[in-house]
Tab-separated table of C-alpha atoms and ligand atoms in Angstrom:
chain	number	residue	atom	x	y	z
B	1	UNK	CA	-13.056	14.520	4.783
B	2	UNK	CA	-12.566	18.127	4.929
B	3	UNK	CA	-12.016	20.001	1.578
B	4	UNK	CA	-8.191	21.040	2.813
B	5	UNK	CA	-7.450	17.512	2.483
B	6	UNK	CA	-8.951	17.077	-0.918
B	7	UNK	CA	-7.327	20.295	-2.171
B	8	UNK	CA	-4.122	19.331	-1.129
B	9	UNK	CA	-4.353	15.852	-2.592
B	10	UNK	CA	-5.874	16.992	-6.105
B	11	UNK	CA	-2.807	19.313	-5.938
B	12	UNK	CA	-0.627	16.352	-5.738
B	13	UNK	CA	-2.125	14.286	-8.293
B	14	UNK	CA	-1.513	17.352	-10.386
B	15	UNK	CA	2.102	17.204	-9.682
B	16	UNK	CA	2.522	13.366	-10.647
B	17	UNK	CA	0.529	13.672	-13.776
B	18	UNK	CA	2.708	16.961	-14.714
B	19	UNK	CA	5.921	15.426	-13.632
B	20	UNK	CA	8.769	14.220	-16.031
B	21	UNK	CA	8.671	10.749	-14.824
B	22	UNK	CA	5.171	10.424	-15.225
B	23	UNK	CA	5.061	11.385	-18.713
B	24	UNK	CA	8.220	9.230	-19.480
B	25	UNK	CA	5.867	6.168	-17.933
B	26	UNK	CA	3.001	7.038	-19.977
B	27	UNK	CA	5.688	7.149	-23.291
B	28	UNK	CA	7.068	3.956	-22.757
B	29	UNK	CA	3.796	2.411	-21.775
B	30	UNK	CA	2.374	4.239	-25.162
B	31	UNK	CA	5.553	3.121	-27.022
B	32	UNK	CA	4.919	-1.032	-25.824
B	33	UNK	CA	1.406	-0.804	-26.440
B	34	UNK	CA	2.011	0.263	-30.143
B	35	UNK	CA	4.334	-3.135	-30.644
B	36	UNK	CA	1.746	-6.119	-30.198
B	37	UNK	CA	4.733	-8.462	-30.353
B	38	UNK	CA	6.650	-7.236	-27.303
B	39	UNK	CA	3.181	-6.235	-25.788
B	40	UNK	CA	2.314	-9.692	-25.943
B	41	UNK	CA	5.960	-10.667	-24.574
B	42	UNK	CA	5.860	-8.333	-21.751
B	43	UNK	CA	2.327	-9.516	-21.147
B	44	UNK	CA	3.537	-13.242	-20.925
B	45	UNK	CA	6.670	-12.172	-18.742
B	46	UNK	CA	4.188	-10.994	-16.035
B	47	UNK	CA	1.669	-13.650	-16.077
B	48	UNK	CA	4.766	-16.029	-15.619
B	49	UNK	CA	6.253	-13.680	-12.562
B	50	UNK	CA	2.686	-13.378	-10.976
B	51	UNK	CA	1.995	-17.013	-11.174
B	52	UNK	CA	5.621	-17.740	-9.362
B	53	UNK	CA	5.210	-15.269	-6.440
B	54	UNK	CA	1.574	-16.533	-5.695
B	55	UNK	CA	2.588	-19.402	-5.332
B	56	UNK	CA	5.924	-18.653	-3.025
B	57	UNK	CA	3.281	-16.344	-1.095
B	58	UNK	CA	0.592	-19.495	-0.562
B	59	UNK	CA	3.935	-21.432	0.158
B	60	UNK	CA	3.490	-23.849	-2.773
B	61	UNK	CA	6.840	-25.739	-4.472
B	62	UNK	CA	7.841	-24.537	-7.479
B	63	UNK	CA	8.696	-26.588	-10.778
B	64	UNK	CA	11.484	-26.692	-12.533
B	65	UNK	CA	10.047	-26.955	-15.673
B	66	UNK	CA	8.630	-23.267	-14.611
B	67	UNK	CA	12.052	-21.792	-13.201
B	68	UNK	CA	13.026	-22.459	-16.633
B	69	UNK	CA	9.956	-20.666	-18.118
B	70	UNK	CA	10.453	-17.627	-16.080
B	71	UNK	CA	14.314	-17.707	-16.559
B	72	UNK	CA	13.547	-17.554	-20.483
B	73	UNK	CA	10.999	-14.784	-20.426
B	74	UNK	CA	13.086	-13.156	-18.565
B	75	UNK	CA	15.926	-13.627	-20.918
B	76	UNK	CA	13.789	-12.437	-23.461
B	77	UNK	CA	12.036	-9.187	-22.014
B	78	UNK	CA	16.004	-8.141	-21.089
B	79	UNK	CA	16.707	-7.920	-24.844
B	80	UNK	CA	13.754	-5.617	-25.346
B	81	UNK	CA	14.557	-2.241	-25.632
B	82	UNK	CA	10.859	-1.074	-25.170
B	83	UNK	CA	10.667	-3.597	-22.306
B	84	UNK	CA	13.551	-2.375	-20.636
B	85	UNK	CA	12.492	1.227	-21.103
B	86	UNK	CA	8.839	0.659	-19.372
B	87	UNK	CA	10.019	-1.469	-16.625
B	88	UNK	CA	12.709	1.568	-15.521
B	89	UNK	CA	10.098	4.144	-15.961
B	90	UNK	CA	8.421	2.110	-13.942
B	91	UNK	CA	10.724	1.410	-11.215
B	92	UNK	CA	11.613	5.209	-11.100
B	93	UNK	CA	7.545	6.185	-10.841
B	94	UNK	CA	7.038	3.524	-8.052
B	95	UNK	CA	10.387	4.853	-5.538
B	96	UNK	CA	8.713	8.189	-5.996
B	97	UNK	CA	5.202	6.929	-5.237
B	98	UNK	CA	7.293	5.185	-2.591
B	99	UNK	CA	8.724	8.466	-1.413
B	100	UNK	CA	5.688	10.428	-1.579
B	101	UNK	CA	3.652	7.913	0.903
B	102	UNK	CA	6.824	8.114	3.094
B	103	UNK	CA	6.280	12.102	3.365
B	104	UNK	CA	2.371	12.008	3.431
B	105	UNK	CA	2.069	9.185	6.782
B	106	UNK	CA	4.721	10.759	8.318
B	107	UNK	CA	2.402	11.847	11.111
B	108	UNK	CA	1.170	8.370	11.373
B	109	UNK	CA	4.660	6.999	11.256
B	110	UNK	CA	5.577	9.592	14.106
B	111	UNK	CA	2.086	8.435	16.140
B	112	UNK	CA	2.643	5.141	15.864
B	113	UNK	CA	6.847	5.112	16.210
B	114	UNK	CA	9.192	2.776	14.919
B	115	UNK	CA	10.036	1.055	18.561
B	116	UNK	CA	6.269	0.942	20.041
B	117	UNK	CA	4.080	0.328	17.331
B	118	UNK	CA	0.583	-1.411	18.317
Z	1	UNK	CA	12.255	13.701	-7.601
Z	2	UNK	CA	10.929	17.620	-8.766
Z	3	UNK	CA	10.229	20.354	-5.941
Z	4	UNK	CA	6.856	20.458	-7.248
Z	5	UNK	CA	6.334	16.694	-5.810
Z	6	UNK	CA	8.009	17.279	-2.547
Z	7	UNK	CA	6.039	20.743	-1.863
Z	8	UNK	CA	2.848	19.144	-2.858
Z	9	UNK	CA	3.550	16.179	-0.812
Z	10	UNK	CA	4.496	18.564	2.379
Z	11	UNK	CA	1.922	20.280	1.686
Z	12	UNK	CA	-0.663	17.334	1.985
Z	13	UNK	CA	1.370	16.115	4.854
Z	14	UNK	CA	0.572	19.053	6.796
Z	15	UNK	CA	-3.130	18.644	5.774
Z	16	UNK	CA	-3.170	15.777	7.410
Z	17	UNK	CA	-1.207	16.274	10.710
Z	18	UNK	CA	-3.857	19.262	11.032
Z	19	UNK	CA	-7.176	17.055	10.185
Z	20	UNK	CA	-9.739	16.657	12.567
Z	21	UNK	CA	-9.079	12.863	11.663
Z	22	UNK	CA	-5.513	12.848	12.625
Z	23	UNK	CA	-6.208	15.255	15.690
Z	24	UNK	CA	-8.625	12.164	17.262
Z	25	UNK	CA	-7.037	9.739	16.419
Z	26	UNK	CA	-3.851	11.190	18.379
Z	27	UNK	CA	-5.287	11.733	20.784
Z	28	UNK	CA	-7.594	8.278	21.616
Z	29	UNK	CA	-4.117	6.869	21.369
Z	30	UNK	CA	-2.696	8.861	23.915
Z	31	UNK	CA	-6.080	8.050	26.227
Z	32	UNK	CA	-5.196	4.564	25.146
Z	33	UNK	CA	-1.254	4.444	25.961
Z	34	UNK	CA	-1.915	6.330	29.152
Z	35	UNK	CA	-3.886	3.189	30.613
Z	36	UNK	CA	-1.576	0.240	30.701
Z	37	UNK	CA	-4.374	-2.414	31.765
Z	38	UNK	CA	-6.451	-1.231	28.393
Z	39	UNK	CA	-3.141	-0.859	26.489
Z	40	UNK	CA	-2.362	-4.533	27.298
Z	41	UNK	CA	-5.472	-5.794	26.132
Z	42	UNK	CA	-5.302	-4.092	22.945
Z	43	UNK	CA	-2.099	-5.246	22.137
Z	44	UNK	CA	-3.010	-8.685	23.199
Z	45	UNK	CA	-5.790	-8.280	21.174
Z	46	UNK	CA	-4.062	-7.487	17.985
Z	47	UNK	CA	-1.037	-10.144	18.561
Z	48	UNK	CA	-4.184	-12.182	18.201
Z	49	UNK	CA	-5.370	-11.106	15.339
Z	50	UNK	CA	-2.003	-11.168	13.564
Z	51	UNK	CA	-1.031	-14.747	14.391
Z	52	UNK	CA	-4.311	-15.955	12.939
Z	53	UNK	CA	-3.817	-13.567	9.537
Z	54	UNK	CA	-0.542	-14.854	9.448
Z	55	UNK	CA	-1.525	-18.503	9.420
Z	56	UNK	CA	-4.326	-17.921	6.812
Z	57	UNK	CA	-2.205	-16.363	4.542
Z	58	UNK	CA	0.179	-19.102	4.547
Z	59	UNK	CA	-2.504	-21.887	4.100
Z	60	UNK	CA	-1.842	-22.936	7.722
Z	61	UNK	CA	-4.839	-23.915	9.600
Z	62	UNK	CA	-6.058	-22.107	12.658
Z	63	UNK	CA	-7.459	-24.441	16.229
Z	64	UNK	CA	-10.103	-24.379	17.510
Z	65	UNK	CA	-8.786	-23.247	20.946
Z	66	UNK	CA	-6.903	-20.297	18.442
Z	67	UNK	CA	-10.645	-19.525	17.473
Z	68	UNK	CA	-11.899	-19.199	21.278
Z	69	UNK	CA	-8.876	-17.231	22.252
Z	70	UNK	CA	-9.815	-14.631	19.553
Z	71	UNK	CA	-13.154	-14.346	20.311
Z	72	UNK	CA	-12.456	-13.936	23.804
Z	73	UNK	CA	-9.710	-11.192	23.238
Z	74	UNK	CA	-12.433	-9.534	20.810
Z	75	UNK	CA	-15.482	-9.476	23.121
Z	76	UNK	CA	-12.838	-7.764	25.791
Z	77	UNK	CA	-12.050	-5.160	23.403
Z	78	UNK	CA	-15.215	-4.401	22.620
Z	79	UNK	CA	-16.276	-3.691	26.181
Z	80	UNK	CA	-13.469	-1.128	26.388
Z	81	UNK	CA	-14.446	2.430	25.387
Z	82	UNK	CA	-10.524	3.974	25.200
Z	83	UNK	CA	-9.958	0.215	22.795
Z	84	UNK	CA	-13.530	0.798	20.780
Z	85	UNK	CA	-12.743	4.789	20.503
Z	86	UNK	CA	-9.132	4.454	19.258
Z	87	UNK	CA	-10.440	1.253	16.706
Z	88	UNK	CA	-13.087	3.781	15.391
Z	89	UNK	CA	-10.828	6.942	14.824
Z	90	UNK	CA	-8.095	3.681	12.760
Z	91	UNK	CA	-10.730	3.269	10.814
Z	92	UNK	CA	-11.941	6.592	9.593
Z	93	UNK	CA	-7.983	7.820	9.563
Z	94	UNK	CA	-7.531	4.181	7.001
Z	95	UNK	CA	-10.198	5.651	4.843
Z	96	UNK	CA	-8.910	8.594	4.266
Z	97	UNK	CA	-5.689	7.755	3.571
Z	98	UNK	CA	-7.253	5.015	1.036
Z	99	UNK	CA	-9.482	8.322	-0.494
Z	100	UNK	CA	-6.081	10.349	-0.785
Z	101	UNK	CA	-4.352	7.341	-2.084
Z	102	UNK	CA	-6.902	6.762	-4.643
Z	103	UNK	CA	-6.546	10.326	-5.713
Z	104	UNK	CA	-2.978	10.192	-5.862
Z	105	UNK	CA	-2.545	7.220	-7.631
Z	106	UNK	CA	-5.578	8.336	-10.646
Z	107	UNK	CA	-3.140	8.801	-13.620
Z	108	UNK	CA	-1.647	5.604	-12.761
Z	109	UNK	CA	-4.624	4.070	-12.865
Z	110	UNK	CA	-6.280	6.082	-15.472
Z	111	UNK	CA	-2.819	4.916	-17.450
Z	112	UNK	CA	-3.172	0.941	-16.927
Z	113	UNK	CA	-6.769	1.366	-17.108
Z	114	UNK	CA	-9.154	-1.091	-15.121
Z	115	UNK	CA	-9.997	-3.045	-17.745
Z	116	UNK	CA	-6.728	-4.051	-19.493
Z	117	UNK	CA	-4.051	-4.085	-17.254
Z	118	UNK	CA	-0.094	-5.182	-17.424
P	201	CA	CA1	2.336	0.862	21.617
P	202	CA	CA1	-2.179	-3.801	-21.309
């Protein structure tokens, strides 16, 4: 890999880690992290989501004893205010990671087009 | 997003759409796309491929007439030099884009940190 690349990626890393949304992340993430009890609930809240989508994804049936589960840690993780803060600071930081790999593969997406891919 | 993203995305964009990496890989595609016998049986080839990633993924099992057809479709690929040349320049353009990522993406993962993540 030729050392424009790596320049011009190291640049860009620079730029996330200096922007505002970044440091608003790493705040909120710092902020949860300092509360063990909604660490632990956030924590939980995951676990629960993970568990439900692996098992859509391997197309396995789904409980209702753990709809209910997941429908009550999400209830709780909504009334959260440090919950609710890191999960928008992270929504915002992934549409921009989102974004950015949208401008970086343009070429690829252009190679490849939308009608004729291979 | 901040104009310090977007320029440093651009500017990695460009990077890229000037790499040797990208510059052969455009062009094996073209060598590719401009023979339609060796374009077929590339795209045959990965229709192949996809069906049977598809059915893994989902649990679903795969024939044994699937299994011949895919190692038929992969031994006629690899007796095509335009097919092998265009699979090899893929392959060095997916690792750079998974170097760049990882770049990219090392105050998010500096952040979660690999050891105790969300
Ligand atoms: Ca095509
Ligand atoms: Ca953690």
């Amino acid at each position: 890999m030729s050392s424009n690349l790596y320049d011009a990626a190291y640049q860009l890393e620079r730029a996330i880690r200096q922007s505002q949304e970044f440091t608003a992340l790493k705040t909120s993430f710092a902020e949860l992290n300092a509360d063990p009890g909604a660490k632990n609930m956030f924590e939980n809240f995951r676990q629960v989501q993970m568990s439900i989508q692996q098992k859509q994804m391997m197309g396995q049936d789904i409980s209702q004893e753990e709809i209910q589960q997941a429908q009550k840690t999400v209830a709780l993780v909504q009334q959260n205010h440090k919950i609710s803060k890191l999960m928008e600071a992270e929504q915002r930081m992934s549409m921009i990671v989102g974004e950015l790999n949208k401008i970086i593969l343009k070429p690829l997406d252009e190679m490849y087009g939308p009608a004729d891919q291979m």
